PDB file of C-alpha atoms in Angstrom:
ATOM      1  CA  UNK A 196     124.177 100.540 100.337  1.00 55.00           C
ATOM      2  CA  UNK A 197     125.598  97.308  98.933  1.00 51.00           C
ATOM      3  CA  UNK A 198     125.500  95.495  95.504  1.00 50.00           C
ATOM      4  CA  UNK A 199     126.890  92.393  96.348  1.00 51.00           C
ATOM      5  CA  UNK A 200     125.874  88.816  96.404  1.00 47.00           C
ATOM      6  CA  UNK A 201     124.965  86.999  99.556  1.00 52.00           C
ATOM      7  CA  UNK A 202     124.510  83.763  97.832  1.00 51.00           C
ATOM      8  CA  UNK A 203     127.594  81.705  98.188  1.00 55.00           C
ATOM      9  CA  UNK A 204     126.234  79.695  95.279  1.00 58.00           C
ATOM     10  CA  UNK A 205     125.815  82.579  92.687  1.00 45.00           C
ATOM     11  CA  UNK A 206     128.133  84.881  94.483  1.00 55.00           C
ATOM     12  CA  UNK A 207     128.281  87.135  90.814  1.00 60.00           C
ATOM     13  CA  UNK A 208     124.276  87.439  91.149  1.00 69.00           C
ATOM     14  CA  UNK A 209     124.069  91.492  90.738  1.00 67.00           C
ATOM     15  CA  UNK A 210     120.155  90.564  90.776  1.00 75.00           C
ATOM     16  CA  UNK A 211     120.738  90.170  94.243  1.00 80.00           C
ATOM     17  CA  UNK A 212     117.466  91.418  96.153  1.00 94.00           C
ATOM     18  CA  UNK A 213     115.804  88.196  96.103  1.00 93.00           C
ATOM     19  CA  UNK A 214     118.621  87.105  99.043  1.00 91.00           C
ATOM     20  CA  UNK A 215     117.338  90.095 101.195  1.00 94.00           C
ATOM     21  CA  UNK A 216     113.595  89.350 101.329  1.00 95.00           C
ATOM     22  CA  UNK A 217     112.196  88.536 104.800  1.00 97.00           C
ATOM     23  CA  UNK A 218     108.778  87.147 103.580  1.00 96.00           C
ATOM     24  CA  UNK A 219     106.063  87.487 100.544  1.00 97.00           C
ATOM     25  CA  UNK A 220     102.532  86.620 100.240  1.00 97.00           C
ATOM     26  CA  UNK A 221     100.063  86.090  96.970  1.00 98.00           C
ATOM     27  CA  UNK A 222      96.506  87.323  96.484  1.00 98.00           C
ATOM     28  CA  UNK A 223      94.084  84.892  94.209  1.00 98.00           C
ATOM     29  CA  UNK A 224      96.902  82.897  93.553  1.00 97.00           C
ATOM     30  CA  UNK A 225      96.620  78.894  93.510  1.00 97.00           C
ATOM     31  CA  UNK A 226      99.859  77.923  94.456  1.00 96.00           C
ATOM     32  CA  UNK A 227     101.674  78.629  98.467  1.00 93.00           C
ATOM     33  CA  UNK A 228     103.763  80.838  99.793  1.00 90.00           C
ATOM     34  CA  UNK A 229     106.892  78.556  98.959  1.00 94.00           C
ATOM     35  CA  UNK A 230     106.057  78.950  95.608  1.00 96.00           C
ATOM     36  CA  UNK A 231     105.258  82.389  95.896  1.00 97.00           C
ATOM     37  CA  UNK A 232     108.907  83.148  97.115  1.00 96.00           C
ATOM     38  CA  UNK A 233     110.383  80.778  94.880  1.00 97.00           C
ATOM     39  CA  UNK A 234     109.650  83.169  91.676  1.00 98.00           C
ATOM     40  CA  UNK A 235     112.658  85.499  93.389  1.00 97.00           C
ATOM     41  CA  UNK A 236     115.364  83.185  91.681  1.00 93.00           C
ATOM     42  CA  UNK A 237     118.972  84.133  90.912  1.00 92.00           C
ATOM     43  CA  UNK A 238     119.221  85.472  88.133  1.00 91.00           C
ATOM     44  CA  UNK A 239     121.342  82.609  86.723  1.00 92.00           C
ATOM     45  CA  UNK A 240     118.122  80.103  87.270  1.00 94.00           C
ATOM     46  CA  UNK A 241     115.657  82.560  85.603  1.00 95.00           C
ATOM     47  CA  UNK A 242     114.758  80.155  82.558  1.00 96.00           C
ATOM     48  CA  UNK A 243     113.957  78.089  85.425  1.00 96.00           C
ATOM     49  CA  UNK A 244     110.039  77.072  84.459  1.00 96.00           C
ATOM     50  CA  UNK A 245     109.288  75.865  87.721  1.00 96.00           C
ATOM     51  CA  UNK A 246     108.126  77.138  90.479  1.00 96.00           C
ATOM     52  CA  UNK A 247     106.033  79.653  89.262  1.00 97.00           C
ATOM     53  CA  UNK A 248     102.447  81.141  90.211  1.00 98.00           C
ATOM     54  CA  UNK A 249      98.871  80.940  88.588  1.00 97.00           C
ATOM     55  CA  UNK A 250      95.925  83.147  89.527  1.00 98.00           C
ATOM     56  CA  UNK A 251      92.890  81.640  90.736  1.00 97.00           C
ATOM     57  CA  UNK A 252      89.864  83.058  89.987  1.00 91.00           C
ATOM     58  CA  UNK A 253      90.755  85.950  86.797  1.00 97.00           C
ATOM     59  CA  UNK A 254      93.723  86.905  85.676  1.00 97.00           C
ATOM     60  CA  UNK A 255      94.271  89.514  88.223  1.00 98.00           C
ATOM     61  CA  UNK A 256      96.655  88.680  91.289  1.00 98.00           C
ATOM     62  CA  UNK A 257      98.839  90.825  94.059  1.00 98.00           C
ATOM     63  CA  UNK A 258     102.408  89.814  95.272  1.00 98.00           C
ATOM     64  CA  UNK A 259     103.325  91.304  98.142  1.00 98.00           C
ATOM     65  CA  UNK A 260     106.965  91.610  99.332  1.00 98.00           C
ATOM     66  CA  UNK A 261     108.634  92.633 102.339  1.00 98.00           C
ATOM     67  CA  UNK A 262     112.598  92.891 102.974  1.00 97.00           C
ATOM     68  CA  UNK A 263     114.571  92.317 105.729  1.00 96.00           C
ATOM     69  CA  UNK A 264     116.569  95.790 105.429  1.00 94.00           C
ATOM     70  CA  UNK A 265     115.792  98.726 103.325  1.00 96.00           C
ATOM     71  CA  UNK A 266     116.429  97.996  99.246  1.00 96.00           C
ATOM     72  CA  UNK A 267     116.256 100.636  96.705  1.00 96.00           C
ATOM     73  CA  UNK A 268     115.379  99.207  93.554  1.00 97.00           C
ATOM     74  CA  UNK A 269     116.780  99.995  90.603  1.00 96.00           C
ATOM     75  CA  UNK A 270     115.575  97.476  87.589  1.00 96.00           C
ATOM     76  CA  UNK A 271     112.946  94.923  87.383  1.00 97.00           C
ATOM     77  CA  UNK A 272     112.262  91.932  84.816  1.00 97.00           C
ATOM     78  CA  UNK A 273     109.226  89.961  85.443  1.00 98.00           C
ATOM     79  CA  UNK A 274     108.840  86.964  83.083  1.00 98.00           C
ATOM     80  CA  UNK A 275     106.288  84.034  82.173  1.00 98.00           C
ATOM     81  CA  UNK A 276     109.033  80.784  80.456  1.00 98.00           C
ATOM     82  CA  UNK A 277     107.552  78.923  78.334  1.00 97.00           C
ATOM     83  CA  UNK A 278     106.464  74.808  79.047  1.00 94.00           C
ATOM     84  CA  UNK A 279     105.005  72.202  77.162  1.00 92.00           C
ATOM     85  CA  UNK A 280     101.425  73.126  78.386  1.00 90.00           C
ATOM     86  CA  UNK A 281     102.041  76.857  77.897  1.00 92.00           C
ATOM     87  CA  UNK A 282     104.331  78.558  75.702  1.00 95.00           C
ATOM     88  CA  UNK A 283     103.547  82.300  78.059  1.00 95.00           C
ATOM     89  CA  UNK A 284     102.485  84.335  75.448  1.00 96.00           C
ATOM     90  CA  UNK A 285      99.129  84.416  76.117  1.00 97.00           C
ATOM     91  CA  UNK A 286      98.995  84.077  80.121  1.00 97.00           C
ATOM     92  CA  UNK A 287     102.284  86.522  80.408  1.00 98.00           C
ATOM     93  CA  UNK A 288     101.179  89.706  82.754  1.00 98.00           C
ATOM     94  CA  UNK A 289     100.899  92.838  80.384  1.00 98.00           C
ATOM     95  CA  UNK A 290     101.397  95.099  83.246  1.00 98.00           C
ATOM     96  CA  UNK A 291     102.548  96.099  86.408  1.00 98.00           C
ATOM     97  CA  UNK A 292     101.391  98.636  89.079  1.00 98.00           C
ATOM     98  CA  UNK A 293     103.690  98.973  92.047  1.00 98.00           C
ATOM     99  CA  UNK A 294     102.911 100.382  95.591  1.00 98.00           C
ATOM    100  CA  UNK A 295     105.333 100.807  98.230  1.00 98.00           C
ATOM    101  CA  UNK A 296     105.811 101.628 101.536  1.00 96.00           C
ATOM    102  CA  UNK A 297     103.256 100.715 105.174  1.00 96.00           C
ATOM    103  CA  UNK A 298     100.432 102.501 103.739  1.00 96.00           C
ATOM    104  CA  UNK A 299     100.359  99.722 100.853  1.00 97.00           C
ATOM    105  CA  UNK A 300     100.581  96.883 103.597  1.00 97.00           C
ATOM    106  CA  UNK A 301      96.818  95.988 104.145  1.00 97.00           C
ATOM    107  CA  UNK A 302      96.254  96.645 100.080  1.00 97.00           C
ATOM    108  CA  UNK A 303      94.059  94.193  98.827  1.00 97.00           C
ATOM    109  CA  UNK A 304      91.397  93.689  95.321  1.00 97.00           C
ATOM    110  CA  UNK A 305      88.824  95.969  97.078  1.00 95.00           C
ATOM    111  CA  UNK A 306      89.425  99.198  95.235  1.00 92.00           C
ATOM    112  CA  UNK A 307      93.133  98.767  94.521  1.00 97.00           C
ATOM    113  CA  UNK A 308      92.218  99.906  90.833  1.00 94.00           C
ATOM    114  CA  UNK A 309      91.473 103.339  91.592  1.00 96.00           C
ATOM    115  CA  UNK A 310      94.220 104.139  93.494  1.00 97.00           C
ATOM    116  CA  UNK A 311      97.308 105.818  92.229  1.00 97.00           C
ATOM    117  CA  UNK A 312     100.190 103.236  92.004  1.00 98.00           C
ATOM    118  CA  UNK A 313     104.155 104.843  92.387  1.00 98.00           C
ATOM    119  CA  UNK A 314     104.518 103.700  89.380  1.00 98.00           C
ATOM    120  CA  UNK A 315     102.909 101.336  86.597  1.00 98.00           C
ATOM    121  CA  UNK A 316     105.037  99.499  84.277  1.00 98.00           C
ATOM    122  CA  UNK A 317     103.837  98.342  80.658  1.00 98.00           C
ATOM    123  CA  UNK A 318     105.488  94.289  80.456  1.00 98.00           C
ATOM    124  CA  UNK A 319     106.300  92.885  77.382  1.00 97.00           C
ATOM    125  CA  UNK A 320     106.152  89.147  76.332  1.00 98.00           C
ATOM    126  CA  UNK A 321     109.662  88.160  77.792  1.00 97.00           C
ATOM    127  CA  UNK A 322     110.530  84.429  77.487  1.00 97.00           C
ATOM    128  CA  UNK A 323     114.091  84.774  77.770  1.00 96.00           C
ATOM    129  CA  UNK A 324     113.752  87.094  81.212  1.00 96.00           C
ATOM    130  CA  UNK A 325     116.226  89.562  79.734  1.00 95.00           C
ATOM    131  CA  UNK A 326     114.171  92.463  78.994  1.00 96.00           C
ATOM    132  CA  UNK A 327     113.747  94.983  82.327  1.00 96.00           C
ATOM    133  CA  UNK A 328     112.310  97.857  83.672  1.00 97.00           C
ATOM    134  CA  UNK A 329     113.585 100.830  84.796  1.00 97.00           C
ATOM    135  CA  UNK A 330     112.290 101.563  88.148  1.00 98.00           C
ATOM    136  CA  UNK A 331     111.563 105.510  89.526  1.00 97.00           C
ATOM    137  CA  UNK A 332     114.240 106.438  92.183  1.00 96.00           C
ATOM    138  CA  UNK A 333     111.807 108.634  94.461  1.00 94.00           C
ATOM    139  CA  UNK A 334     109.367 104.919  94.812  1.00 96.00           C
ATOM    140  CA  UNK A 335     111.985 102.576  95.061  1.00 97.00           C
ATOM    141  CA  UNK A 336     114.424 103.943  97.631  1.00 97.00           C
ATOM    142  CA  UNK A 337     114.935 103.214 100.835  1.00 96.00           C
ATOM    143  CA  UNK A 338     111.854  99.981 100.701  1.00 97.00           C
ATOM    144  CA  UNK A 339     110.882  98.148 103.005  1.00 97.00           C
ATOM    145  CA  UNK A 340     107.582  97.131 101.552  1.00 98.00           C
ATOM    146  CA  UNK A 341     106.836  96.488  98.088  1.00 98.00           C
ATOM    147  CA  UNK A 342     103.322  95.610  96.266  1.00 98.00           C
ATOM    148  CA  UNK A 343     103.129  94.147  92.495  1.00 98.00           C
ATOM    149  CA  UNK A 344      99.204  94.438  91.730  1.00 98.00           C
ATOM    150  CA  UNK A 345      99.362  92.717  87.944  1.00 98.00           C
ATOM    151  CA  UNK A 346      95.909  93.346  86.887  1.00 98.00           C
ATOM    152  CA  UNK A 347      95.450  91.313  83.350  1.00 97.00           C
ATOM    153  CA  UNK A 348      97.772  89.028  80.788  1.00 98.00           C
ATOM    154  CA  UNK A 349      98.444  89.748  77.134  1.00 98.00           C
ATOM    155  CA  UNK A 350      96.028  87.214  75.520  1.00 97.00           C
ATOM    156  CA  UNK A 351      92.989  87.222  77.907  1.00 94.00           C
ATOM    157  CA  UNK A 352      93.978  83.644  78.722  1.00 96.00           C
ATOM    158  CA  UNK A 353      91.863  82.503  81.725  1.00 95.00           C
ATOM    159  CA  UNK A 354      94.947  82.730  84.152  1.00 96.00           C
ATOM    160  CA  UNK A 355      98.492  85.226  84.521  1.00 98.00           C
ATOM    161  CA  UNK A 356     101.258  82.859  85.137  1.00 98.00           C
ATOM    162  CA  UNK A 357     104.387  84.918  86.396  1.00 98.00           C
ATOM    163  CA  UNK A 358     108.043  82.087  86.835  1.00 98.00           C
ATOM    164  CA  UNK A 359     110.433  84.666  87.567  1.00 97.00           C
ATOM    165  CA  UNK A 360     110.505  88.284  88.997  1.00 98.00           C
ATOM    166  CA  UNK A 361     113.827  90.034  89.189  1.00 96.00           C
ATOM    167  CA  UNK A 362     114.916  92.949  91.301  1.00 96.00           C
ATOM    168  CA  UNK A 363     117.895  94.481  91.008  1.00 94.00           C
ATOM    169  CA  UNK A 364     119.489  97.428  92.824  1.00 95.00           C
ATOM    170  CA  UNK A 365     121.575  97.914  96.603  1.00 92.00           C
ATOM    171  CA  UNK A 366     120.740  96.554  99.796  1.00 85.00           C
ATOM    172  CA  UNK A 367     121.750  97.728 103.038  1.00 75.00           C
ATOM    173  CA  UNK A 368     123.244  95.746 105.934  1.00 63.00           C
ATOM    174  CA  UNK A 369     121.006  97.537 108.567  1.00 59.00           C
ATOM    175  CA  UNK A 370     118.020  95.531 110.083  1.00 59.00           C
ATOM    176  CA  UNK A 371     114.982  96.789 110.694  1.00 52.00           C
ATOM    177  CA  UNK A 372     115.170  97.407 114.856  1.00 49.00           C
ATOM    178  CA  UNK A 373     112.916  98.678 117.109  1.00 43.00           C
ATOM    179  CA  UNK A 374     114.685 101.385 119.497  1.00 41.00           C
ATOM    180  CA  UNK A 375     115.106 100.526 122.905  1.00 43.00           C
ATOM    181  CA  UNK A 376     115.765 103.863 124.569  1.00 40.00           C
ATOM    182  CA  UNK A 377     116.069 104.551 128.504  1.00 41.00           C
ATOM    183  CA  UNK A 378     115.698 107.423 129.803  1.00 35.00           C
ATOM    184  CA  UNK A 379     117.078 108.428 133.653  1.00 41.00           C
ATOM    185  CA  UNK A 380     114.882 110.775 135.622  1.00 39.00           C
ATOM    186  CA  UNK A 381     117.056 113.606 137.529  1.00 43.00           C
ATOM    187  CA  UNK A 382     115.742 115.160 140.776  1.00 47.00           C
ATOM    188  CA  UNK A 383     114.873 119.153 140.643  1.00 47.00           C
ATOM    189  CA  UNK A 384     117.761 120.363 142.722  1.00 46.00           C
ATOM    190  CA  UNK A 385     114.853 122.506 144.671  1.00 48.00           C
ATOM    191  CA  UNK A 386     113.093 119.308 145.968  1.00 48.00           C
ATOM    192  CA  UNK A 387     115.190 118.463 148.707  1.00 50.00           C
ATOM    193  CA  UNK A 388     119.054 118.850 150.532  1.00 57.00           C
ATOM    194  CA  UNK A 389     119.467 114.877 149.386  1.00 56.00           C
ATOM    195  CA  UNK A 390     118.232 115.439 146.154  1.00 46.00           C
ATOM    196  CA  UNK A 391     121.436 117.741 145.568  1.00 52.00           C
ATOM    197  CA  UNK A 392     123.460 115.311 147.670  1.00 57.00           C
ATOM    198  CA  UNK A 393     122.941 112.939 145.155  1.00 50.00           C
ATOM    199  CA  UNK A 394     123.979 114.710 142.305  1.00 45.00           C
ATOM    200  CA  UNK A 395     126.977 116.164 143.759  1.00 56.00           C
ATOM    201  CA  UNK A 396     125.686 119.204 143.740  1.00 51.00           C
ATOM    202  CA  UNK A 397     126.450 120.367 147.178  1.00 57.00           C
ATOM    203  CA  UNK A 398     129.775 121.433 147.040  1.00 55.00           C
ATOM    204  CA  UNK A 399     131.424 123.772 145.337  1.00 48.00           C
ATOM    205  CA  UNK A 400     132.789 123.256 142.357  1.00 46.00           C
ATOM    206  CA  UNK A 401     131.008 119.990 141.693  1.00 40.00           C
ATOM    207  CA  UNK A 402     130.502 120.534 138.220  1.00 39.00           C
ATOM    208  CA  UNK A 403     133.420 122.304 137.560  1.00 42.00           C
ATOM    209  CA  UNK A 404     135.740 119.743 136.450  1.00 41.00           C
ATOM    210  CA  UNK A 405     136.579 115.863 136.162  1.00 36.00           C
ATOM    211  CA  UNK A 406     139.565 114.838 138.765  1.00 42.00           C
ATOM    212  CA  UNK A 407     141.645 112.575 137.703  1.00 43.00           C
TER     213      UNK A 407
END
């Protein structure tokens, strides 16, 4: 596993993870995906207001994230900045329940609440993005997948507004493959004379040695 930057521009960016994710998608959210994936900033741009994501309806919402080579995850700081309109006390997410792995892929509203999350994180009002959680090794190894269900805000404003999320831990340099394995059927020496023609079988000492 690796800790180093990818980013040519912010090549001392240890909150590097945002460089290795493939895609993400938001649930009840107003803004689009671009805007989704542009709350993954370097760490350097994390005052950065802008982009940043509303919910729609409540203040519940669901990012999902999926890398592009297993992560394990070591810290997290999620963080509303503040803007003329909002200063992000009030609409700043007040917690965190994170799911990971293919069996939190199709995740959605519908009953998300009584399931058992790998681990729920208590946020605090963070306009500076420097204060972090410590994520639990045995969820956030080896991920592939990752789920942020952020189910209310700290001042029961009408909408959670979330600017920057933060991850921070090793990557590895091995893509996600499918296996392309062949496989070479060999003839049952009983089946015929030409069967054990083929495989050399037919004279003595066939499979005694290589020649040179």
């Amino acid at each position: 596993m690796c800790t180093c930057s990818h980013d040519e521009e912010w090549p001392e960016d240890t909150w590097n993870l945002y460089q290795h994710i493939e895609r993400v998608e938001g649930l009840n959210i107003l803004q689009d995906e671009a805007a989704v994936g542009g709350i993954f900033k370097p760490h350097g741009k994390r005052l950065d207001p802008t982009p940043f994501v509303e919910s729609d309806a409540d203040q519940e919402l669901i990012v999902k994230i999926w890398f592009a080579a297993p992560v394990n995850i070591r810290r997290m700081i999620v963080a509303t900045i503040p803007t003329e309109e909002d200063d992000g006390r009030d609409s700043h997410p007040s917690t965190v329940r994170c799911f990971t792995g293919p069996t939190a892929e199709p995740l959605s509203f519908d009953g998300i609440e009584d399931l058992q999350p790998g681990q729920s994180m208590d946020l605090a009002i963070n306009p500076e993005a420097e204060a972090f959680s410590q994520c639990a090794p045995k969820t956030f190894t080896q991920v592939n997948f990752l789920l942020l269900h952020f189910p209310q805000n700290h001042g029961d404003a009408e909408r959670t507004r979330i600017s920057y999320i933060g991850l921070q831990g090793e990557h590895s340099h091995a893509k996600r493959q499918a296996v392309d394995a062949k496989y070479e059927l060999v003839p049952n020496a009983e089946d015929s004379a030409e069967a054990q023609k083929m495989l050399g079988l037919d004279k003595v000492g066939g499979l005694g040695r290589m020649q040179g």
